[in-house]
mmCIF file of C-alpha atoms and ligand atoms in Angstrom:
data_model
loop_
_atom_site.group_PDB
_atom_site.id
_atom_site.type_symbol
_atom_site.label_atom_id
_atom_site.label_comp_id
_atom_site.label_asym_id
_atom_site.label_seq_id
_atom_site.Cartn_x
_atom_site.Cartn_y
_atom_site.Cartn_z
ATOM 1 C CA UNK A 1 -16.832 -1.750 16.036
ATOM 2 C CA UNK A 2 -18.607 -0.450 19.067
ATOM 3 C CA UNK A 3 -18.151 3.007 20.352
ATOM 4 C CA UNK A 4 -20.119 2.530 23.571
ATOM 5 C CA UNK A 5 -18.295 4.459 26.232
ATOM 6 C CA UNK A 6 -17.027 2.340 29.129
ATOM 7 C CA UNK A 7 -19.794 1.320 31.616
ATOM 8 C CA UNK A 8 -20.115 3.625 34.660
ATOM 9 C CA UNK A 9 -19.483 2.403 38.147
ATOM 10 C CA UNK A 10 -22.244 -0.216 39.170
ATOM 11 C CA UNK A 11 -24.944 1.808 40.506
ATOM 12 C CA UNK A 12 -25.680 1.096 44.301
ATOM 13 C CA UNK A 13 -29.141 2.323 43.795
ATOM 14 C CA UNK A 14 -30.133 -0.187 40.978
ATOM 15 C CA UNK A 15 -33.581 -1.656 42.095
ATOM 16 C CA UNK A 16 -33.239 -4.939 43.492
ATOM 17 C CA UNK A 17 -33.273 -7.952 40.934
ATOM 18 C CA UNK A 18 -32.609 -11.567 41.813
ATOM 19 C CA UNK A 19 -31.396 -13.239 38.706
ATOM 20 C CA UNK A 20 -32.909 -16.543 37.937
ATOM 21 C CA UNK A 21 -30.431 -17.686 35.162
ATOM 22 C CA UNK A 22 -28.207 -15.974 32.748
ATOM 23 C CA UNK A 23 -30.607 -13.149 31.833
ATOM 24 C CA UNK A 24 -28.147 -10.462 33.090
ATOM 25 C CA UNK A 25 -25.431 -11.311 30.861
ATOM 26 C CA UNK A 26 -27.567 -11.749 27.842
ATOM 27 C CA UNK A 27 -29.176 -8.275 28.502
ATOM 28 C CA UNK A 28 -25.499 -6.695 28.712
ATOM 29 C CA UNK A 29 -24.429 -8.519 25.532
ATOM 30 C CA UNK A 30 -27.406 -7.439 23.636
ATOM 31 C CA UNK A 31 -26.854 -3.782 24.726
ATOM 32 C CA UNK A 32 -23.340 -4.018 24.034
ATOM 33 C CA UNK A 33 -23.916 -5.498 20.494
ATOM 34 C CA UNK A 34 -26.889 -2.909 19.759
ATOM 35 C CA UNK A 35 -29.287 -5.699 19.414
ATOM 36 C CA UNK A 36 -33.135 -5.159 20.489
ATOM 37 C CA UNK A 37 -34.470 -7.501 23.035
ATOM 38 C CA UNK A 38 -37.804 -9.202 23.428
ATOM 39 C CA UNK A 39 -38.850 -10.691 26.793
ATOM 40 C CA UNK A 40 -41.773 -13.190 26.932
ATOM 41 C CA UNK A 41 -43.506 -14.186 29.984
ATOM 42 C CA UNK A 42 -46.462 -14.105 32.282
ATOM 43 C CA UNK A 43 -47.657 -10.782 34.069
ATOM 44 C CA UNK A 44 -45.777 -10.095 37.421
ATOM 45 C CA UNK A 45 -42.722 -12.456 36.878
ATOM 46 C CA UNK A 46 -40.206 -9.753 37.161
ATOM 47 C CA UNK A 47 -39.651 -8.335 33.567
ATOM 48 C CA UNK A 48 -40.344 -5.008 34.356
ATOM 49 C CA UNK A 49 -38.049 -4.919 37.369
ATOM 50 C CA UNK A 50 -35.379 -6.673 35.320
ATOM 51 C CA UNK A 51 -35.240 -3.836 32.833
ATOM 52 C CA UNK A 52 -35.181 -1.213 35.332
ATOM 53 C CA UNK A 53 -32.509 -3.036 37.265
ATOM 54 C CA UNK A 54 -30.267 -3.342 33.995
ATOM 55 C CA UNK A 55 -30.864 0.076 32.848
ATOM 56 C CA UNK A 56 -29.559 1.528 36.178
ATOM 57 C CA UNK A 57 -26.666 -0.918 36.337
ATOM 58 C CA UNK A 58 -25.829 0.182 32.614
ATOM 59 C CA UNK A 59 -26.247 3.910 33.765
ATOM 60 C CA UNK A 60 -28.619 4.353 30.908
ATOM 61 C CA UNK A 61 -31.947 6.515 31.264
ATOM 62 C CA UNK A 62 -35.116 4.212 31.064
ATOM 63 C CA UNK A 63 -38.349 5.170 29.304
ATOM 64 C CA UNK A 64 -41.001 2.528 30.054
ATOM 65 C CA UNK A 65 -44.132 2.512 28.235
ATOM 66 C CA UNK A 66 -47.147 0.347 29.091
ATOM 67 C CA UNK A 67 -48.886 -0.322 25.790
ATOM 68 C CA UNK A 68 -52.553 -0.501 25.501
ATOM 69 C CA UNK A 69 -55.091 -0.914 22.413
ATOM 70 C CA UNK A 70 -55.310 2.867 21.859
ATOM 71 C CA UNK A 71 -51.591 3.331 21.773
ATOM 72 C CA UNK A 72 -50.396 4.841 18.228
ATOM 73 C CA UNK A 73 -46.994 5.476 16.915
ATOM 74 C CA UNK A 74 -47.316 9.239 17.587
ATOM 75 C CA UNK A 75 -47.579 8.427 21.414
ATOM 76 C CA UNK A 76 -44.099 6.825 21.077
ATOM 77 C CA UNK A 77 -42.440 9.287 18.668
ATOM 78 C CA UNK A 78 -44.100 12.689 19.532
ATOM 79 C CA UNK A 79 -46.496 15.374 18.423
ATOM 80 C CA UNK A 80 -47.066 19.030 17.937
ATOM 81 C CA UNK A 81 -48.809 20.266 20.892
ATOM 82 C CA UNK A 82 -50.216 23.779 21.488
ATOM 83 C CA UNK A 83 -48.171 25.276 24.169
ATOM 84 C CA UNK A 84 -48.600 29.011 25.409
ATOM 85 C CA UNK A 85 -50.268 30.028 22.156
ATOM 86 C CA UNK A 86 -47.605 28.431 20.056
ATOM 87 C CA UNK A 87 -47.390 25.005 18.308
ATOM 88 C CA UNK A 88 -44.487 23.138 19.478
ATOM 89 C CA UNK A 89 -43.068 19.611 18.855
ATOM 90 C CA UNK A 90 -42.770 17.499 21.770
ATOM 91 C CA UNK A 91 -40.808 14.320 21.822
ATOM 92 C CA UNK A 92 -42.513 11.076 22.927
ATOM 93 C CA UNK A 93 -40.494 8.665 25.130
ATOM 94 C CA UNK A 94 -39.279 6.599 22.076
ATOM 95 C CA UNK A 95 -37.602 9.655 20.420
ATOM 96 C CA UNK A 96 -36.343 10.925 23.750
ATOM 97 C CA UNK A 97 -34.529 7.390 24.345
ATOM 98 C CA UNK A 98 -33.008 7.611 20.819
ATOM 99 C CA UNK A 99 -31.916 11.237 21.226
ATOM 100 C CA UNK A 100 -30.383 10.578 24.634
ATOM 101 C CA UNK A 101 -29.086 7.212 24.101
ATOM 102 C CA UNK A 102 -31.408 5.443 26.639
ATOM 103 C CA UNK A 103 -33.267 2.240 26.998
ATOM 104 C CA UNK A 104 -37.001 2.385 25.691
ATOM 105 C CA UNK A 105 -39.105 -0.493 27.255
ATOM 106 C CA UNK A 106 -42.407 -1.180 25.568
ATOM 107 C CA UNK A 107 -44.291 -3.655 27.980
ATOM 108 C CA UNK A 108 -46.965 -5.467 26.347
ATOM 109 C CA UNK A 109 -46.180 -4.223 22.930
ATOM 110 C CA UNK A 110 -48.778 -6.758 21.198
ATOM 111 C CA UNK A 111 -51.578 -4.331 22.521
ATOM 112 C CA UNK A 112 -50.408 -1.374 20.712
ATOM 113 C CA UNK A 113 -51.805 -0.275 17.367
ATOM 114 C CA UNK A 114 -50.439 -1.671 14.241
ATOM 115 C CA UNK A 115 -48.687 1.620 13.024
ATOM 116 C CA UNK A 116 -46.401 1.035 16.060
ATOM 117 C CA UNK A 117 -44.658 -1.740 14.290
ATOM 118 C CA UNK A 118 -43.810 0.585 11.432
ATOM 119 C CA UNK A 119 -41.914 2.706 13.570
ATOM 120 C CA UNK A 120 -40.032 -0.114 15.276
ATOM 121 C CA UNK A 121 -38.797 -2.008 12.142
ATOM 122 C CA UNK A 122 -36.257 0.567 10.962
ATOM 123 C CA UNK A 123 -35.062 0.977 14.557
ATOM 124 C CA UNK A 124 -34.411 -2.863 14.983
ATOM 125 C CA UNK A 125 -32.398 -3.599 11.862
ATOM 126 C CA UNK A 126 -28.910 -2.391 11.495
ATOM 127 C CA UNK A 127 -29.864 1.061 10.208
ATOM 128 C CA UNK A 128 -31.234 1.781 13.599
ATOM 129 C CA UNK A 129 -33.093 4.771 12.351
ATOM 130 C CA UNK A 130 -36.254 6.674 13.621
ATOM 131 C CA UNK A 131 -38.054 8.609 10.985
ATOM 132 C CA UNK A 132 -39.985 11.459 12.275
ATOM 133 C CA UNK A 133 -42.379 12.270 9.255
ATOM 134 C CA UNK A 134 -43.919 15.202 10.976
ATOM 135 C CA UNK A 135 -40.652 17.153 11.691
ATOM 136 C CA UNK A 136 -38.917 15.596 8.647
ATOM 137 C CA UNK A 137 -36.003 14.314 10.892
ATOM 138 C CA UNK A 138 -34.307 11.025 10.372
ATOM 139 C CA UNK A 139 -32.551 10.250 13.775
ATOM 140 C CA UNK A 140 -29.842 7.588 13.856
ATOM 141 C CA UNK A 141 -29.915 5.776 17.358
ATOM 142 C CA UNK A 142 -26.583 6.267 19.010
ATOM 143 C CA UNK A 143 -24.784 3.112 20.243
ATOM 144 C CA UNK A 144 -26.171 3.348 23.837
ATOM 145 C CA UNK A 145 -29.601 3.288 22.713
ATOM 146 C CA UNK A 146 -31.711 -0.002 23.235
ATOM 147 C CA UNK A 147 -35.062 -1.172 22.531
ATOM 148 C CA UNK A 148 -36.874 -3.821 24.807
ATOM 149 C CA UNK A 149 -40.132 -4.990 24.362
ATOM 150 C CA UNK A 150 -42.199 -7.542 26.212
ATOM 151 C CA UNK A 151 -45.387 -9.559 25.736
ATOM 152 C CA UNK A 152 -47.277 -12.438 27.547
ATOM 153 C CA UNK A 153 -47.621 -15.212 25.112
ATOM 154 C CA UNK A 154 -49.996 -16.795 27.670
ATOM 155 C CA UNK A 155 -53.155 -14.692 26.782
ATOM 156 C CA UNK A 156 -52.627 -13.734 23.215
ATOM 157 C CA UNK A 157 -55.396 -14.343 20.974
ATOM 158 C CA UNK A 158 -54.864 -14.923 17.188
ATOM 159 C CA UNK A 159 -55.229 -11.118 16.407
ATOM 160 C CA UNK A 160 -52.831 -10.057 19.113
ATOM 161 C CA UNK A 161 -49.783 -12.045 18.905
ATOM 162 C CA UNK A 162 -46.573 -10.637 17.440
ATOM 163 C CA UNK A 163 -46.046 -11.229 13.754
ATOM 164 C CA UNK A 164 -43.018 -13.314 13.042
ATOM 165 C CA UNK A 165 -41.535 -10.686 10.806
ATOM 166 C CA UNK A 166 -41.429 -8.291 13.959
ATOM 167 C CA UNK A 167 -40.602 -11.209 16.397
ATOM 168 C CA UNK A 168 -37.607 -12.183 14.280
ATOM 169 C CA UNK A 169 -35.865 -8.819 14.702
ATOM 170 C CA UNK A 170 -35.318 -9.421 18.322
ATOM 171 C CA UNK A 171 -32.893 -11.410 20.538
ATOM 172 C CA UNK A 172 -35.590 -13.077 22.631
ATOM 173 C CA UNK A 173 -35.783 -14.767 26.187
ATOM 174 C CA UNK A 174 -38.482 -16.329 28.074
ATOM 175 C CA UNK A 175 -39.263 -15.653 31.724
ATOM 176 C CA UNK A 176 -41.307 -17.525 34.117
ATOM 177 C CA UNK A 177 -42.050 -17.419 37.708
ATOM 178 C CA UNK A 178 -38.684 -18.352 39.659
ATOM 179 C CA UNK A 179 -38.315 -21.679 41.352
ATOM 180 C CA UNK A 180 -39.827 -21.762 44.971
ATOM 181 C CA UNK A 181 -36.604 -21.178 46.764
ATOM 182 C CA UNK A 182 -35.696 -18.313 44.825
ATOM 183 C CA UNK A 183 -39.196 -16.867 44.716
ATOM 184 C CA UNK A 184 -39.197 -17.220 48.485
ATOM 185 C CA UNK A 185 -36.160 -15.166 48.742
ATOM 186 C CA UNK A 186 -37.596 -12.484 46.537
ATOM 187 C CA UNK A 187 -40.693 -12.148 48.394
ATOM 188 C CA UNK A 188 -38.780 -12.116 51.823
ATOM 189 C CA UNK A 189 -36.800 -9.456 50.557
ATOM 190 C CA UNK A 190 -39.580 -7.230 48.884
ATOM 191 C CA UNK A 191 -42.031 -7.706 51.873
ATOM 192 C CA UNK A 192 -39.845 -7.879 54.883
ATOM 193 C CA UNK A 193 -41.879 -10.817 56.038
ATOM 194 C CA UNK A 194 -39.491 -13.612 57.593
ATOM 195 C CA UNK A 195 -38.287 -16.521 55.277
ATOM 196 C CA UNK A 196 -40.269 -19.236 56.716
ATOM 197 C CA UNK A 197 -43.586 -17.421 56.412
ATOM 198 C CA UNK A 198 -42.903 -16.671 52.802
ATOM 199 C CA UNK A 199 -42.055 -20.239 52.123
ATOM 200 C CA UNK A 200 -45.515 -21.145 53.199
ATOM 201 C CA UNK A 201 -47.109 -18.583 50.872
ATOM 202 C CA UNK A 202 -44.848 -19.747 47.928
ATOM 203 C CA UNK A 203 -46.024 -23.617 48.615
ATOM 204 C CA UNK A 204 -49.674 -22.227 48.766
ATOM 205 C CA UNK A 205 -49.296 -20.360 45.525
ATOM 206 C CA UNK A 206 -47.957 -23.579 43.872
ATOM 207 C CA UNK A 207 -51.049 -25.405 44.980
ATOM 208 C CA UNK A 208 -53.492 -22.853 43.829
ATOM 209 C CA UNK A 209 -51.574 -22.559 40.496
ATOM 210 C CA UNK A 210 -52.221 -26.096 39.763
ATOM 211 C CA UNK A 211 -55.793 -25.129 39.054
ATOM 212 C CA UNK A 212 -54.475 -23.052 36.261
ATOM 213 C CA UNK A 213 -55.853 -24.320 32.864
ATOM 214 C CA UNK A 214 -58.826 -25.929 34.432
ATOM 215 C CA UNK A 215 -60.424 -22.952 36.309
ATOM 216 C CA UNK A 216 -57.767 -20.247 36.317
ATOM 217 C CA UNK A 217 -56.405 -18.470 33.239
ATOM 218 C CA UNK A 218 -53.208 -17.445 35.189
ATOM 219 C CA UNK A 219 -51.526 -18.729 38.273
ATOM 220 C CA UNK A 220 -50.432 -16.702 41.248
ATOM 221 C CA UNK A 221 -47.615 -14.323 40.238
ATOM 222 C CA UNK A 222 -44.577 -13.355 42.316
ATOM 223 C CA UNK A 223 -46.260 -9.919 42.415
ATOM 224 C CA UNK A 224 -49.280 -11.143 44.165
ATOM 225 C CA UNK A 225 -47.120 -13.032 46.498
ATOM 226 C CA UNK A 226 -45.294 -9.888 47.278
ATOM 227 C CA UNK A 227 -48.560 -8.210 47.808
ATOM 228 C CA UNK A 228 -49.742 -10.808 50.249
ATOM 229 C CA UNK A 229 -46.606 -10.823 52.132
ATOM 230 C CA UNK A 230 -46.416 -7.228 52.551
ATOM 231 C CA UNK A 231 -50.144 -6.962 53.754
ATOM 232 C CA UNK A 232 -49.398 -9.723 56.339
ATOM 233 C CA UNK A 233 -45.986 -8.148 57.450
ATOM 234 C CA UNK A 234 -48.168 -4.974 57.808
ATOM 235 C CA UNK A 235 -50.445 -6.817 60.418
ATOM 236 C CA UNK A 236 -53.359 -7.969 58.361
ATOM 237 C CA UNK A 237 -54.782 -11.406 59.319
ATOM 238 C CA UNK A 238 -53.499 -14.021 56.873
ATOM 239 C CA UNK A 239 -56.758 -15.145 55.439
ATOM 240 C CA UNK A 240 -57.890 -11.555 54.612
ATOM 241 C CA UNK A 241 -54.668 -10.937 53.028
ATOM 242 C CA UNK A 242 -54.820 -14.117 51.143
ATOM 243 C CA UNK A 243 -58.323 -13.359 49.801
ATOM 244 C CA UNK A 244 -57.346 -9.888 48.720
ATOM 245 C CA UNK A 245 -54.222 -10.973 46.950
ATOM 246 C CA UNK A 246 -54.499 -14.571 46.004
ATOM 247 C CA UNK A 247 -58.003 -15.091 45.108
ATOM 248 C CA UNK A 248 -59.927 -11.789 44.090
ATOM 249 C CA UNK A 249 -57.334 -10.750 41.541
ATOM 250 C CA UNK A 250 -57.315 -14.226 40.008
ATOM 251 C CA UNK A 251 -60.897 -14.748 39.295
ATOM 252 C CA UNK A 252 -64.206 -13.462 39.252
ATOM 253 C CA UNK A 253 -65.999 -16.809 39.253
ATOM 254 C CA UNK A 254 -67.487 -17.280 42.783
ATOM 255 C CA UNK A 255 -67.249 -21.053 42.703
ATOM 256 C CA UNK A 256 -63.546 -20.923 41.705
ATOM 257 C CA UNK A 257 -62.977 -18.235 44.507
ATOM 258 C CA UNK A 258 -64.567 -20.519 47.018
ATOM 259 C CA UNK A 259 -62.255 -23.386 45.812
ATOM 260 C CA UNK A 260 -59.227 -21.281 46.346
ATOM 261 C CA UNK A 261 -60.313 -20.134 49.829
ATOM 262 C CA UNK A 262 -60.952 -23.784 50.797
ATOM 263 C CA UNK A 263 -57.202 -24.604 49.737
ATOM 264 C CA UNK A 264 -56.041 -21.541 51.700
ATOM 265 C CA UNK A 265 -58.148 -22.359 54.728
ATOM 266 C CA UNK A 266 -56.667 -25.802 54.705
ATOM 267 C CA UNK A 267 -53.087 -24.426 54.913
ATOM 268 C CA UNK A 268 -53.571 -21.852 57.586
HETATM 269 P P1 ADP B 1 -43.752 -8.036 34.913
HETATM 270 O O1 ADP B 1 -43.199 -6.947 34.464
HETATM 271 O O2 ADP B 1 -43.226 -9.517 34.619
HETATM 272 O O3 ADP B 1 -45.347 -7.942 34.888
HETATM 273 P P2 ADP B 1 -42.582 -7.029 37.558
HETATM 274 O O4 ADP B 1 -41.282 -6.692 36.976
HETATM 275 O O5 ADP B 1 -43.641 -5.654 37.659
HETATM 276 O O6 ADP B 1 -43.353 -8.036 36.633
HETATM 277 O O7 ADP B 1 -42.560 -7.645 38.932
HETATM 278 C C1 ADP B 1 -43.796 -7.811 39.715
HETATM 279 C C2 ADP B 1 -42.944 -7.606 41.263
HETATM 280 O O8 ADP B 1 -42.465 -8.991 41.620
HETATM 281 C C3 ADP B 1 -41.858 -6.700 41.406
HETATM 282 O O9 ADP B 1 -42.078 -5.380 41.784
HETATM 283 C C4 ADP B 1 -40.944 -7.373 42.363
HETATM 284 O O10 ADP B 1 -41.562 -7.116 43.652
HETATM 285 C C5 ADP B 1 -41.289 -8.906 42.119
HETATM 286 N N1 ADP B 1 -40.253 -9.475 41.541
HETATM 287 C C6 ADP B 1 -40.507 -10.628 40.674
HETATM 288 N N2 ADP B 1 -39.573 -11.198 40.188
HETATM 289 C C7 ADP B 1 -38.277 -10.441 40.729
HETATM 290 C C8 ADP B 1 -36.851 -10.857 40.588
HETATM 291 N N3 ADP B 1 -36.406 -11.626 40.048
HETATM 292 N N4 ADP B 1 -36.101 -10.016 41.581
HETATM 293 C C9 ADP B 1 -36.683 -8.947 42.460
HETATM 294 N N5 ADP B 1 -38.109 -8.884 42.498
HETATM 295 C C10 ADP B 1 -38.884 -9.593 41.706
#
């Protein structure tokens, strides 16, 4: 039986998140059932925003960690630090989330060092334990603790994908860029640029993204469209904004940049 306290009143301050399918209900059920969650999807498609929205809605503190290739288990669990002449144990973000009953979000988890999985495994089965070898503690995660991880399957190379034995410990869902009408609403809301001008940008992004696979590794993300619309709304000329947000961040290849600019010039 679940011992989760009734949910607090819906938090009016929850960051704006536009649902695309049933992801909010799935997140909430995973939380209620104390199941860990894996979000897959390209960068800039709304995963981080989704998690912060849900954490606020559920009234749980959120600890977000952007994983990188130097990130070790100790960065998550904690370490002894010298403070004012004495050595003190300082909890890492994962340990804090476990102690407080919060949500820990590990963004791009596949980037982290191998020893991180060793910490995650006992937390993701029904024991929900976090052993802290250095302090000798064995923390049992409270019912309102939740682990959420994400990764981008698009640019994994063979050495950096999630092992099946890890992946299969999570309830998983795929994210992608929203359909054009929804994406247009998001870009308008985030940037303040009128809807019809955002629609033109979203259409352009679709055309640019068609180059994906041939010349581009990744298409134009919702994040970059928000950047572009924000600069235009702030008064920047469209072509300058487009180059800075829809071309330069996507590729370093000058020929491909030129190709993208041609498509942009033809539109505006
Ligand atoms: P990811 O974590 O997938 O890399 P983010 O969550 O940081 O992407 O999203 C990038 C930006 O795109 C957000 O800051 C927000 O402005 C916008 N965004 C994308 N999808 C949504 C959505 N469904 N609702 C609201 N904003 C969104």
